[in-house]
Coordinates of C-alpha atoms (C1' of nucleotides) in Angstrom, one line a residue:
Chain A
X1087 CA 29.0 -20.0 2.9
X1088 CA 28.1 -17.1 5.3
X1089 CA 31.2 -14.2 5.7
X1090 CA 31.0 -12.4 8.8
X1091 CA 30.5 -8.7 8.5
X1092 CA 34.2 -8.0 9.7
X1093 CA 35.0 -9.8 6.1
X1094 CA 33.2 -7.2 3.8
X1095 CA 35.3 -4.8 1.5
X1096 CA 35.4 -1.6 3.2
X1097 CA 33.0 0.7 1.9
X1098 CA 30.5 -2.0 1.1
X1099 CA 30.8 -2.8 4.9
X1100 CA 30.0 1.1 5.7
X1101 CA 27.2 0.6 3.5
X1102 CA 25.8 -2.7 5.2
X1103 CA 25.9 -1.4 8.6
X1104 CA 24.2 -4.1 10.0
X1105 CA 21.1 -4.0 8.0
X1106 CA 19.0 -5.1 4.8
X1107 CA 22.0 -4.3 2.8
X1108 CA 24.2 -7.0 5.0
X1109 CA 21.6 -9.2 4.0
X1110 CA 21.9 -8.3 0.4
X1111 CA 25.6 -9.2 0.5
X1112 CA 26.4 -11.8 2.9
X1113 CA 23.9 -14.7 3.7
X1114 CA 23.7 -16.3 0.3
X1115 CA 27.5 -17.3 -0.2
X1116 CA 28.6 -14.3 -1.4
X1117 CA 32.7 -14.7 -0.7
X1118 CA 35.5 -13.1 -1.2
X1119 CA 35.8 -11.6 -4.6
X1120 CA 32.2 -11.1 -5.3
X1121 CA 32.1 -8.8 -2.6
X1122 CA 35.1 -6.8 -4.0
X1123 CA 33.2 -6.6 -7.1
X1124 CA 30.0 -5.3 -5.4
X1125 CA 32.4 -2.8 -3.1
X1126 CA 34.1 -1.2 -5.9
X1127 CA 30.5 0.2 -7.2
X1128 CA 29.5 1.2 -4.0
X1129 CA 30.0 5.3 -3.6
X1130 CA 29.2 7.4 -0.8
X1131 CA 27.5 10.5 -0.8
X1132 CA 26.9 13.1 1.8
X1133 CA 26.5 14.2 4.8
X1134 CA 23.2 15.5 3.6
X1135 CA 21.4 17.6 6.2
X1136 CA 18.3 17.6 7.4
X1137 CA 15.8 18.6 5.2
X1138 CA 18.2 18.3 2.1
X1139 CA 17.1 15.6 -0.9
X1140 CA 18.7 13.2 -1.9
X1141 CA 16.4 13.0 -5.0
X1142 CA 13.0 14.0 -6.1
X1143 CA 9.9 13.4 -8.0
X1144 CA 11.3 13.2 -11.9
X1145 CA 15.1 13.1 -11.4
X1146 CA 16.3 10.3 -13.8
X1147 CA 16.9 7.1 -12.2
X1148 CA 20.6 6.1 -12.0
X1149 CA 21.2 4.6 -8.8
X1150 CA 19.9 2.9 -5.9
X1151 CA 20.3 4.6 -2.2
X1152 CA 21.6 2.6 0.7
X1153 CA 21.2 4.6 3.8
X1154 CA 24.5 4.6 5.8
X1155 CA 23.3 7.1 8.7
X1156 CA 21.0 9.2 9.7
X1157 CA 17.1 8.7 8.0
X1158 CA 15.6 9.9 5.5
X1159 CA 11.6 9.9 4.2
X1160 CA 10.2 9.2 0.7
X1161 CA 7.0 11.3 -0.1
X1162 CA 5.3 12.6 -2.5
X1163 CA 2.7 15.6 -3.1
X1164 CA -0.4 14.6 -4.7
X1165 CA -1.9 17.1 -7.3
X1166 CA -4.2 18.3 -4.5
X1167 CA -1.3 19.4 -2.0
X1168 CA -1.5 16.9 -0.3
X1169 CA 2.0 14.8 1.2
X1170 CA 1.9 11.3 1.1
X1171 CA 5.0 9.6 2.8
X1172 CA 5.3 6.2 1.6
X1173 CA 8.0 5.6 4.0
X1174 CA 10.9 5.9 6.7
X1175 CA 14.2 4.2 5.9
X1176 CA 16.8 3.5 8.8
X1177 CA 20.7 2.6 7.9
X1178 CA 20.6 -0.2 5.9
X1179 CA 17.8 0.1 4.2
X1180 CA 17.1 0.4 0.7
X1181 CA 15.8 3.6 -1.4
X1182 CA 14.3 4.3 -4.6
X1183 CA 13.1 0.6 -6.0
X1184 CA 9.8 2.0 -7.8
X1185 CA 11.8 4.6 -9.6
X1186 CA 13.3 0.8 -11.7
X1187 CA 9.8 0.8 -13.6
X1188 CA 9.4 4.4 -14.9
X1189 CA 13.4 4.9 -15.3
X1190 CA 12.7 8.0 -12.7
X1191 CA 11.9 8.6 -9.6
X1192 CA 8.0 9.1 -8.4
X1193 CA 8.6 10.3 -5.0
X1194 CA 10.9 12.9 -3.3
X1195 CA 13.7 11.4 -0.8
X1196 CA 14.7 13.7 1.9
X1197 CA 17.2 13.6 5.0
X1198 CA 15.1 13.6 8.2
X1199 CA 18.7 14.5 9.9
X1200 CA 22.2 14.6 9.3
X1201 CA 22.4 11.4 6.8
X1202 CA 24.9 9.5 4.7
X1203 CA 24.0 7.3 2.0
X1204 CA 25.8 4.9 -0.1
X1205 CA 24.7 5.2 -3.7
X1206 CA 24.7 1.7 -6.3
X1207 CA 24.6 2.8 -9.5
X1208 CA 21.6 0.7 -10.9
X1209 CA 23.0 -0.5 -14.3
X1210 CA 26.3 -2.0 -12.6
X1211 CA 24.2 -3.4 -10.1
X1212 CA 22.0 -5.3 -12.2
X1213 CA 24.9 -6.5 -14.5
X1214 CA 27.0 -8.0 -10.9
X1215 CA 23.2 -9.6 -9.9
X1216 CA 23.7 -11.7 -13.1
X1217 CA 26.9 -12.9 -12.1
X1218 CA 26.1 -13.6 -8.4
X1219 CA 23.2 -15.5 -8.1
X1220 CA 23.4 -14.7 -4.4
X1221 CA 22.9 -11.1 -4.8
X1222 CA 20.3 -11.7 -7.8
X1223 CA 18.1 -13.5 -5.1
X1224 CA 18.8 -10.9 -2.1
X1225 CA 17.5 -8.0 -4.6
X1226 CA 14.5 -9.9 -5.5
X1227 CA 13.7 -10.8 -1.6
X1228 CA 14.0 -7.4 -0.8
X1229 CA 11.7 -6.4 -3.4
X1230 CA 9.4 -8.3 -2.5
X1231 CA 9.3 -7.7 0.7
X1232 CA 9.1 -3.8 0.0
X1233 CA 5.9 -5.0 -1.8
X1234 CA 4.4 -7.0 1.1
X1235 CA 5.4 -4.2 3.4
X1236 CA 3.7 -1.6 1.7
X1237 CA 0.8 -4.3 1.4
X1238 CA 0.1 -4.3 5.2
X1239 CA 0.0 -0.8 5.2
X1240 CA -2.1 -0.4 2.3
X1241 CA -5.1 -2.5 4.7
X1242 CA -7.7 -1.4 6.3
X1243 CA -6.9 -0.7 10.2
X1244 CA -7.8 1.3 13.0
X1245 CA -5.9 4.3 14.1
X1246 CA -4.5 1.9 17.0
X1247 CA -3.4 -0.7 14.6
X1248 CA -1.4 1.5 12.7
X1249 CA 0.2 3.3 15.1
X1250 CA 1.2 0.3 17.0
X1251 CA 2.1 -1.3 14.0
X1252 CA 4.1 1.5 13.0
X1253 CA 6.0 1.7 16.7
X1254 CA 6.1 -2.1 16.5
X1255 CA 7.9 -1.9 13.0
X1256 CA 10.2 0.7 14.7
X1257 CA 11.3 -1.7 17.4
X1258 CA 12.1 -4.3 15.2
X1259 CA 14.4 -2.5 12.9
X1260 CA 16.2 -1.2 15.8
X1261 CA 16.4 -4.4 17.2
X1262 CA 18.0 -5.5 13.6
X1263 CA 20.6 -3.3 14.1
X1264 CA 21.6 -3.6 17.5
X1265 CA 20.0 -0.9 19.1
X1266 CA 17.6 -0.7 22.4
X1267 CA 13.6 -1.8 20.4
X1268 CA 12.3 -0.4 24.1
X1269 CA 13.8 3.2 24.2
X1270 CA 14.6 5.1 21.0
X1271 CA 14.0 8.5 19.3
X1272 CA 11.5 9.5 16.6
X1273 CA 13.4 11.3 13.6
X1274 CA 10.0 12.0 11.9
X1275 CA 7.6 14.6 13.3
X1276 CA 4.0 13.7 14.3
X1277 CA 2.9 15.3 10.9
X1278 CA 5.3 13.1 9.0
X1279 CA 3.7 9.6 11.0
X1280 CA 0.3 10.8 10.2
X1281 CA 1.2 11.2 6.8
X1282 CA 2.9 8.1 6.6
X1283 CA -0.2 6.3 8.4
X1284 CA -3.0 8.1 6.8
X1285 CA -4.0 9.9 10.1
X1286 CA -4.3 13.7 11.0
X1287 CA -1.4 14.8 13.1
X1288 CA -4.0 15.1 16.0
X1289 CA -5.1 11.6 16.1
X1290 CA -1.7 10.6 16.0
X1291 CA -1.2 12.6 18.9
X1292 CA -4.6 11.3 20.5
X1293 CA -3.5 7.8 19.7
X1294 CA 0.1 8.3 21.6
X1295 CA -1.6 10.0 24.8
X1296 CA -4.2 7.3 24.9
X1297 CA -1.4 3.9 24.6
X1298 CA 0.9 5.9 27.3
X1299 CA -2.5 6.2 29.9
X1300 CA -2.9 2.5 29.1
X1301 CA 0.8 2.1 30.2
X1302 CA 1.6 0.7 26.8
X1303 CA 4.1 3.3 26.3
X1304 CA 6.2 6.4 27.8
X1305 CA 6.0 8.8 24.7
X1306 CA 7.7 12.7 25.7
X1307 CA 7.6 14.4 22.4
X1308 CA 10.5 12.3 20.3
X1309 CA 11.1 10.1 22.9
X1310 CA 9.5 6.9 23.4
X1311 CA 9.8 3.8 25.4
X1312 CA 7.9 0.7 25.0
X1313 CA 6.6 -0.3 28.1
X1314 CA 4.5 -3.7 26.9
X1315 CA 5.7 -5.3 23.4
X1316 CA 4.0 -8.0 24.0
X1317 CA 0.6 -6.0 24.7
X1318 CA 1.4 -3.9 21.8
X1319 CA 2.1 -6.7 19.5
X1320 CA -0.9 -8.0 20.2
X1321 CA -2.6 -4.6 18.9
X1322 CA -1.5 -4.9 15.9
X1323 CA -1.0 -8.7 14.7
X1324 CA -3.6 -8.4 12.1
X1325 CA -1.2 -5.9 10.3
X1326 CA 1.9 -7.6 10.9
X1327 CA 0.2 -11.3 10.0
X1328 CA 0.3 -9.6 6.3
X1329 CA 3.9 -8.9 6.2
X1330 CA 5.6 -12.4 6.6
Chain B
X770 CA 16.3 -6.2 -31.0
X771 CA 12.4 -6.4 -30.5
X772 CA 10.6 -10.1 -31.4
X773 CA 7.2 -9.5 -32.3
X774 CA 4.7 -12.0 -30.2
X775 CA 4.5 -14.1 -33.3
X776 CA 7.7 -15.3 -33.1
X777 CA 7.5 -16.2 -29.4
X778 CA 7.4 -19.8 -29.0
X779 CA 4.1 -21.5 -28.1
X780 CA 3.7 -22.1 -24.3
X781 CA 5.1 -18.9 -24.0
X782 CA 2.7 -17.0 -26.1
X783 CA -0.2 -18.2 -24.2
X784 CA 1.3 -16.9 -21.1
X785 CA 1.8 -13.7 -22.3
X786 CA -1.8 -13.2 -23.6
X787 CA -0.7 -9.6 -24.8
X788 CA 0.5 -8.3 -21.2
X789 CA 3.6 -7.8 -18.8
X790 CA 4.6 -11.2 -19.4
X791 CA 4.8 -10.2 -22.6
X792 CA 6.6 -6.7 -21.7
X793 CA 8.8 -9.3 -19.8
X794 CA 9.8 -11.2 -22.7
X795 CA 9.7 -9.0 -25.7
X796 CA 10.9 -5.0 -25.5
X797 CA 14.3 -5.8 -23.9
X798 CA 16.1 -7.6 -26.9
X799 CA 15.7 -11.8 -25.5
X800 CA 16.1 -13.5 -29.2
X801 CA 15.0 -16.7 -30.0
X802 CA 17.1 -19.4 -28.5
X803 CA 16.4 -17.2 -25.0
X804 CA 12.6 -17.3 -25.4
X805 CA 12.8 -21.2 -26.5
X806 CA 14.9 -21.8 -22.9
X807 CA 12.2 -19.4 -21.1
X808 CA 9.2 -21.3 -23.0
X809 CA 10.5 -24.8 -21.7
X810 CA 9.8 -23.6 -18.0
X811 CA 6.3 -22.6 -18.7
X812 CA 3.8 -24.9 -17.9
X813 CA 0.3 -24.8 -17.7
X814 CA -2.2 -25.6 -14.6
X815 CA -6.3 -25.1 -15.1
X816 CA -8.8 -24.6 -16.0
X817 CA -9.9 -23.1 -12.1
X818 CA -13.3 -22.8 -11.9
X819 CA -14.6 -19.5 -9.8
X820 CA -13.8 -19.8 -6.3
X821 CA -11.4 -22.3 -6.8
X822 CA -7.7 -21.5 -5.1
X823 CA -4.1 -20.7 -6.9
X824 CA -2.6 -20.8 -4.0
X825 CA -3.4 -20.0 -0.1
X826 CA -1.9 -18.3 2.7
X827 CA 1.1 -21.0 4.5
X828 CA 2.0 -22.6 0.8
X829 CA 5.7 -23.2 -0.1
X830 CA 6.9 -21.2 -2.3
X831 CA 7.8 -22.8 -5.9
X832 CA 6.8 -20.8 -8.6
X833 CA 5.2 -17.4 -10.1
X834 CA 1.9 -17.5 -11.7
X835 CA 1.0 -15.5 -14.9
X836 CA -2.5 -15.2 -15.6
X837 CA -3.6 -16.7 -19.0
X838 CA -7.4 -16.5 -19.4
X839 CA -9.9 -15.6 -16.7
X840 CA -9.0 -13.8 -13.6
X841 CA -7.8 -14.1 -9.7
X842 CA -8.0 -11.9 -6.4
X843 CA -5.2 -12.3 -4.1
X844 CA -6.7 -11.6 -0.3
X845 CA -5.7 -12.1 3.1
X846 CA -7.6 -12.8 6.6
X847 CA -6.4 -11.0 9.5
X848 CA -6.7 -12.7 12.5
X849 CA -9.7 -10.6 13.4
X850 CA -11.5 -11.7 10.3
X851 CA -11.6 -9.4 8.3
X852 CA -10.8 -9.6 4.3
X853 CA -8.4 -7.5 2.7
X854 CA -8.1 -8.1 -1.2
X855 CA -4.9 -7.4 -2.2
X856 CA -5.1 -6.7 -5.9
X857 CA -7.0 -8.3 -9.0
X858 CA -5.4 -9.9 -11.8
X859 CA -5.8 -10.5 -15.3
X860 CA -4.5 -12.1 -18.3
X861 CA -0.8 -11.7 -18.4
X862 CA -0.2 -9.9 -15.5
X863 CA 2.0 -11.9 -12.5
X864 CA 0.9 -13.6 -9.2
X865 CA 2.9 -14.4 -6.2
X866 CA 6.1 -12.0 -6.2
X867 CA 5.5 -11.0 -2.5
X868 CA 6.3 -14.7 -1.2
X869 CA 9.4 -14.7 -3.0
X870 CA 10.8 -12.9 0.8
X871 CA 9.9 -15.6 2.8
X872 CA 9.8 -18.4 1.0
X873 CA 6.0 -18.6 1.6
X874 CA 2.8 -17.1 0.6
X875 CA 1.1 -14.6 2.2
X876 CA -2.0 -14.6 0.9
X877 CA -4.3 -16.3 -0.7
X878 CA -5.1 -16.3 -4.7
X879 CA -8.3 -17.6 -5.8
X880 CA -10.3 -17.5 -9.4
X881 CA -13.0 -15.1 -9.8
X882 CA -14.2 -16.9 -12.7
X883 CA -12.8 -19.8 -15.1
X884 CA -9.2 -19.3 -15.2
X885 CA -5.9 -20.7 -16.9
X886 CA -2.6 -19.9 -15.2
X887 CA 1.0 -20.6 -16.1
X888 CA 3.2 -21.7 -13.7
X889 CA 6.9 -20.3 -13.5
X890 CA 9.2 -22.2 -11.4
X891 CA 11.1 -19.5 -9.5
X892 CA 14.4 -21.0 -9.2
X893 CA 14.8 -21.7 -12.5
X894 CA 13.5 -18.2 -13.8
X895 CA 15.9 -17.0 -11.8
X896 CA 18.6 -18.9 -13.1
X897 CA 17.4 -18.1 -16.4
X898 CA 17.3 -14.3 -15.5
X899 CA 20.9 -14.7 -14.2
X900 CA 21.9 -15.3 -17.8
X901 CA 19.7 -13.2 -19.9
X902 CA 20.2 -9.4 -18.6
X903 CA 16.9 -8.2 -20.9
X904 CA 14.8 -11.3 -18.4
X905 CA 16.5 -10.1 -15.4
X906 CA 15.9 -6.0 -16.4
X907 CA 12.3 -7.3 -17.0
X908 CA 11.3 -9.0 -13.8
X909 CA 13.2 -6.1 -11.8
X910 CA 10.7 -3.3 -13.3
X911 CA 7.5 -5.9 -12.7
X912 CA 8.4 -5.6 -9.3
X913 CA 9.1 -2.5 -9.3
X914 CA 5.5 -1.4 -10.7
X915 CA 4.2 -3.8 -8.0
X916 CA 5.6 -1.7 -5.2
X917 CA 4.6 1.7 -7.0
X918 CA 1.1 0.6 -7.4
X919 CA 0.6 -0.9 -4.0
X920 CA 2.0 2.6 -2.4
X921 CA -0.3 4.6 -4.8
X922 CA -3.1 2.7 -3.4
X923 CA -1.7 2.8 0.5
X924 CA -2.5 6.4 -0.1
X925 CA -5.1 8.6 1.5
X926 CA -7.7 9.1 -1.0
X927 CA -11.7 9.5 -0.8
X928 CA -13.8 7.2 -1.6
X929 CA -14.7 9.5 -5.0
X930 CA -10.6 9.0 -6.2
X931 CA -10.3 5.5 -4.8
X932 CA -13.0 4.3 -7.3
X933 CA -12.1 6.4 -10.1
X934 CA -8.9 5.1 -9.8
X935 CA -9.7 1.8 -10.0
X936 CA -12.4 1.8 -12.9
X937 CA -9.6 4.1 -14.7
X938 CA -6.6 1.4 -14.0
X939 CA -9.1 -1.3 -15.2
X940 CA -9.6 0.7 -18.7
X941 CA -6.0 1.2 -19.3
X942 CA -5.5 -2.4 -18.3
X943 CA -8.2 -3.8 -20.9
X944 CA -7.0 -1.0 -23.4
X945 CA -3.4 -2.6 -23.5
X946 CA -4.8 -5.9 -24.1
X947 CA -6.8 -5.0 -26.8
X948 CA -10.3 -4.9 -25.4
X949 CA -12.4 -1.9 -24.9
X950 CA -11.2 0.4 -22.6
X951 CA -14.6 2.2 -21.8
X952 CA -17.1 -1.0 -21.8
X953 CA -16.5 -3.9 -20.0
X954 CA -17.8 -6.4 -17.2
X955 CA -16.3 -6.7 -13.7
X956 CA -15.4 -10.3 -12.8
X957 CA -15.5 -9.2 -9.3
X958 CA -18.1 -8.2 -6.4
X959 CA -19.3 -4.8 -5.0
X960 CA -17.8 -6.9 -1.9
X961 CA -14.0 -7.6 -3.3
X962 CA -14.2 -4.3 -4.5
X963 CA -14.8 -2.7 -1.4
X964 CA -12.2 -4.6 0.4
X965 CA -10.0 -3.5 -1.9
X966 CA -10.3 -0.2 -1.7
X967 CA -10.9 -0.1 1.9
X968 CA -14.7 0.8 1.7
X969 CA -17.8 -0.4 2.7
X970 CA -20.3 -2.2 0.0
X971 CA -22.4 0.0 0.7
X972 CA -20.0 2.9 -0.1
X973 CA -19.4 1.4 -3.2
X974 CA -22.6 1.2 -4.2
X975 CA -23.3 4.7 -3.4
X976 CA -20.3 6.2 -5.6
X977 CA -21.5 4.0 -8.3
X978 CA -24.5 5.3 -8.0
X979 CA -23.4 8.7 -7.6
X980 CA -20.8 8.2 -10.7
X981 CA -24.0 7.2 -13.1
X982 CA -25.7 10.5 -11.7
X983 CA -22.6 12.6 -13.0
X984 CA -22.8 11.3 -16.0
X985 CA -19.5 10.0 -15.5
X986 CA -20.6 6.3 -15.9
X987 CA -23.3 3.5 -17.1
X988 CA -23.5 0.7 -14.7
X989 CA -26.0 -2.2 -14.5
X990 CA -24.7 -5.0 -11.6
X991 CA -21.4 -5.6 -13.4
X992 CA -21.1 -4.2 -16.3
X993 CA -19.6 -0.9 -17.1
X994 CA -19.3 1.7 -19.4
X995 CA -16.8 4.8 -19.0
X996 CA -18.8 7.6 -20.4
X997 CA -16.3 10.5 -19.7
X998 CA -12.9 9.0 -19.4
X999 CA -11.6 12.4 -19.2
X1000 CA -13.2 13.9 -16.3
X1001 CA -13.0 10.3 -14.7
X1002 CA -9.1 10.6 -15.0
X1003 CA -9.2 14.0 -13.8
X1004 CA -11.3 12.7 -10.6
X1005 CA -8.2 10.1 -9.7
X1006 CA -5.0 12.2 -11.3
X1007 CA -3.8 12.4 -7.6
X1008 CA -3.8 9.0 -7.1
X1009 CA -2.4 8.2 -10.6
X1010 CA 0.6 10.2 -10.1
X1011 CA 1.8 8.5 -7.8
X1012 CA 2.0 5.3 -10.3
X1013 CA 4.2 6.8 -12.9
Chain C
dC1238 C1' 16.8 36.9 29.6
dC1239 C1' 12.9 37.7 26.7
dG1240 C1' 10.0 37.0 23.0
dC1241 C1' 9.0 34.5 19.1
dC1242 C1' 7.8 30.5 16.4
dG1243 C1' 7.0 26.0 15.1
dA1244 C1' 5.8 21.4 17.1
dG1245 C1' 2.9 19.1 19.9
dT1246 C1' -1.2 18.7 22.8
dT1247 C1' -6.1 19.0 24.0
dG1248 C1' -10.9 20.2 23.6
dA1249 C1' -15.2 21.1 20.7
dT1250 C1' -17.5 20.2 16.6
dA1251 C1' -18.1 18.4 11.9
dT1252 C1' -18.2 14.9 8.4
dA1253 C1' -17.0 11.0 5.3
dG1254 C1' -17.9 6.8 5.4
dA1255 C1' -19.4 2.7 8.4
dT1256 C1' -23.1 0.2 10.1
dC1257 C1' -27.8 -1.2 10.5
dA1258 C1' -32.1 -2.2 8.3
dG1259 C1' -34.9 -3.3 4.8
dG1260 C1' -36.1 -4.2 0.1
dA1261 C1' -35.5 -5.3 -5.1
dG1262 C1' -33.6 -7.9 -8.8
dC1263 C1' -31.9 -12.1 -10.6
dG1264 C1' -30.2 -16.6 -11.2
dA1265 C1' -30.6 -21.4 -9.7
dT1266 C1' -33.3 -25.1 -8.2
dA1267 C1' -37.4 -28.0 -8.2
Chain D
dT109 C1' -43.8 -20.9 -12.0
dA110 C1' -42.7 -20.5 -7.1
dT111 C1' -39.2 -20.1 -3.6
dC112 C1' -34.9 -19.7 -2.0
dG113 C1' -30.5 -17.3 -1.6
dC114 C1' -27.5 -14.3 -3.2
dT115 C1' -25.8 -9.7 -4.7
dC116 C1' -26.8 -5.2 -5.0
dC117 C1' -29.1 -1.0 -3.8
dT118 C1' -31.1 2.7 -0.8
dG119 C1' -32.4 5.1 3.4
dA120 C1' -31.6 6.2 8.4
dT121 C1' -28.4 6.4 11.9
dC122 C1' -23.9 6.2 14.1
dT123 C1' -18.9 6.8 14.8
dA124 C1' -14.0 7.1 14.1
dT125 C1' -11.4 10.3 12.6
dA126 C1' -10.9 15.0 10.5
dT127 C1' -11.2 19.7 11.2
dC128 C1' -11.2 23.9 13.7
dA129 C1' -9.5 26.4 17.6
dA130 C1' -6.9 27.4 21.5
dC131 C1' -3.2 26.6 24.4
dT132 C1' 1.6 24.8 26.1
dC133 C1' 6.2 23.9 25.7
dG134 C1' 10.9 24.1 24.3
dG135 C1' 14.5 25.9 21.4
dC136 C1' 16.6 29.7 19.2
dG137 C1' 17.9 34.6 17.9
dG138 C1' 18.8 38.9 19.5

DNA sequence: CCGCCGAGTTGATATAGATCAGGAGCGATA
DNA sequence: TATCGCTCCTGATCTATATCAACTCGGCGG
């Protein structure tokens, strides 16, 4: 049933790039022609560059956003000024699943570097996911895994717990695609993670300078090395235990 | 296109219970012999009495739950012991869709008071939505809500918007099933509450109290009365916003 | 190469909300 | 009706994290 990744249509292969997407396509017997089917809706859009959107907070929802490269944010600003970011999303990974409900988008989406994205035009989607049962269930999963995701976070934790959580997260979705999950680079600025976990940037600063004395980590600015998964798994199990 | 909720065939009209089952079946143009092949999955599990469990954390998963009568909690236990309540559900509205992922649940769903439930087998909705595009649309923007709603609530909010929000979501939600929108009783705890919303009881409590002070609200133990839904609205529209 | 500017860090202080402690109301049980 | 056992409320403190303030560092333009 399974098709290696070498076997995807072309751009629907650019778009997988070893990620959430691959998953959406190829574990659930998928083959040949479905695929092509799925490929031909697939466009590609970009380079955006940092700081560029890719959409924001009451564009009309068309499409769905597959990061190809680069990494983008999703925030919004609440009516008080303040920026939520409801999260980071890494090639692979999907973009814009709560705009479905409202038929636009709630939040803005914006290049955190130089970033391509593959766009899936909702409607033809949806029609193809009634054909394939395979992909009908991989957009489901992934939905619902956005919503358990955004559960954990949604707890109540400690500083340390979300911050090792977060760094934890981060070296599992490298890991996923094939990348060091010890040694990697921060796209996001300290005031984007504190935003993201509900911290001031200080803290989040605080919190980094506090795990590298404890040797957890080496953190230079953008730069970070896990020095102790284990140790820092540990730190933050009781927000990972509500993710699956 | 539209079937008005007479028309729906039995089990299926007690599962909608004028809600977003019902938004599942009826706006998107199913006609009869569709909502006759949905109504043959439904079946009915109950009564639960309080404190009785839908489901806990570790189950297989098999089906979706839609609340008929009565109302749950979904929570979860991190391993340090502490209680996060993941969301409060009445009739009509859907139970279960973040274990669709892993094929497990994550959390636990218990009755707050005497409940009816219907059961959905999974698979065979999904079959089911596989064929009827107006089904598939449906569950699609559920889930899609889901994940708005949970990242409105990941947010970072004071205690002040937090409860606003959640007395004002509980309105609009008894408003849309024909009940009083600004008089009602809570089948929940100052405790669930609180976990929740990330607060202390005691916080609770105090906003409460602070709330009846304002003038904003009447509240005796649990029951309610919204006395100025407007400046109550205008207390949470940060939060809102980010639900659509 | 210098000087600027924004990002990040670090220290001092403030505060929202937690925790601790006690008490009041209310329903169930006998 | 008395007593237990909750849930809820209220006051007194405590604390994790925010806020305010100053400084450092590295990159970039001129």
């Amino acid at each position: 049933m399974s098709t290696p990744q070498a076997e995807l249509p072309q751009r629907l292969r650019e778009a997988c790039a070893a990620c959430s997407l691959k998953e959406l396509c190829l574990p659930r017997g998928l083959d040949g022609p479905d695929l092509m089917r799925l490929d031909t809706l697939v466009e590609r859009r970009g380079p955006l560059h940092e700081g560029d959107h890719l959409f924001r907070v009451g564009d009309s929802f068309q499409a769905l956003y597959a990061v190809r490269a680069g990494s983008c944010k999703t925030y919004t600003v609440d009516s008080e000024g303040r920026e939520h970011v409801l999260g980071f999303h890494l090639p692979g990974e999907l973009l814009g699943l709560d705009a479905i409900y409202p038929g636009r988008h709630l939040c803005n989406a914006q290049a955190l570097d130089t970033a391509v994205v593959c766009v899936l035009p909702y409607e033809q989607v949806s029609d193809l996911a009634g054909q394939i049962g395979g992909l009908r269930a991989q957009l489901m999963r992934l939905m619902s895994k956005d919503i358990a995701d955004t559960a954990a976070l949604a707890g109540d934790f400690t500083a340390e717990e979300r911050l090792a959580a977060f760094l934890n997260g981060l070296s599992e979705r490298f890991r996923q695609r094939g990348y060091s999950p010890v040694e990697f680079q921060l796209a996001m600025s300290r005031r984007d993670i504190a935003n993201y976990l509900r911290l001031a940037t200080e803290t989040v600063s605080r919190v980094f300078a506090r795990f590298e004395n404890d040797g957890l980590i080496a953190v230079n600015r953008r730069s970070v090395r896990l020095l102790d998964l284990p140790r820092l798994r540990r730190l933050c199990a009781a927000m990972t235990g509500m993710q699956g």
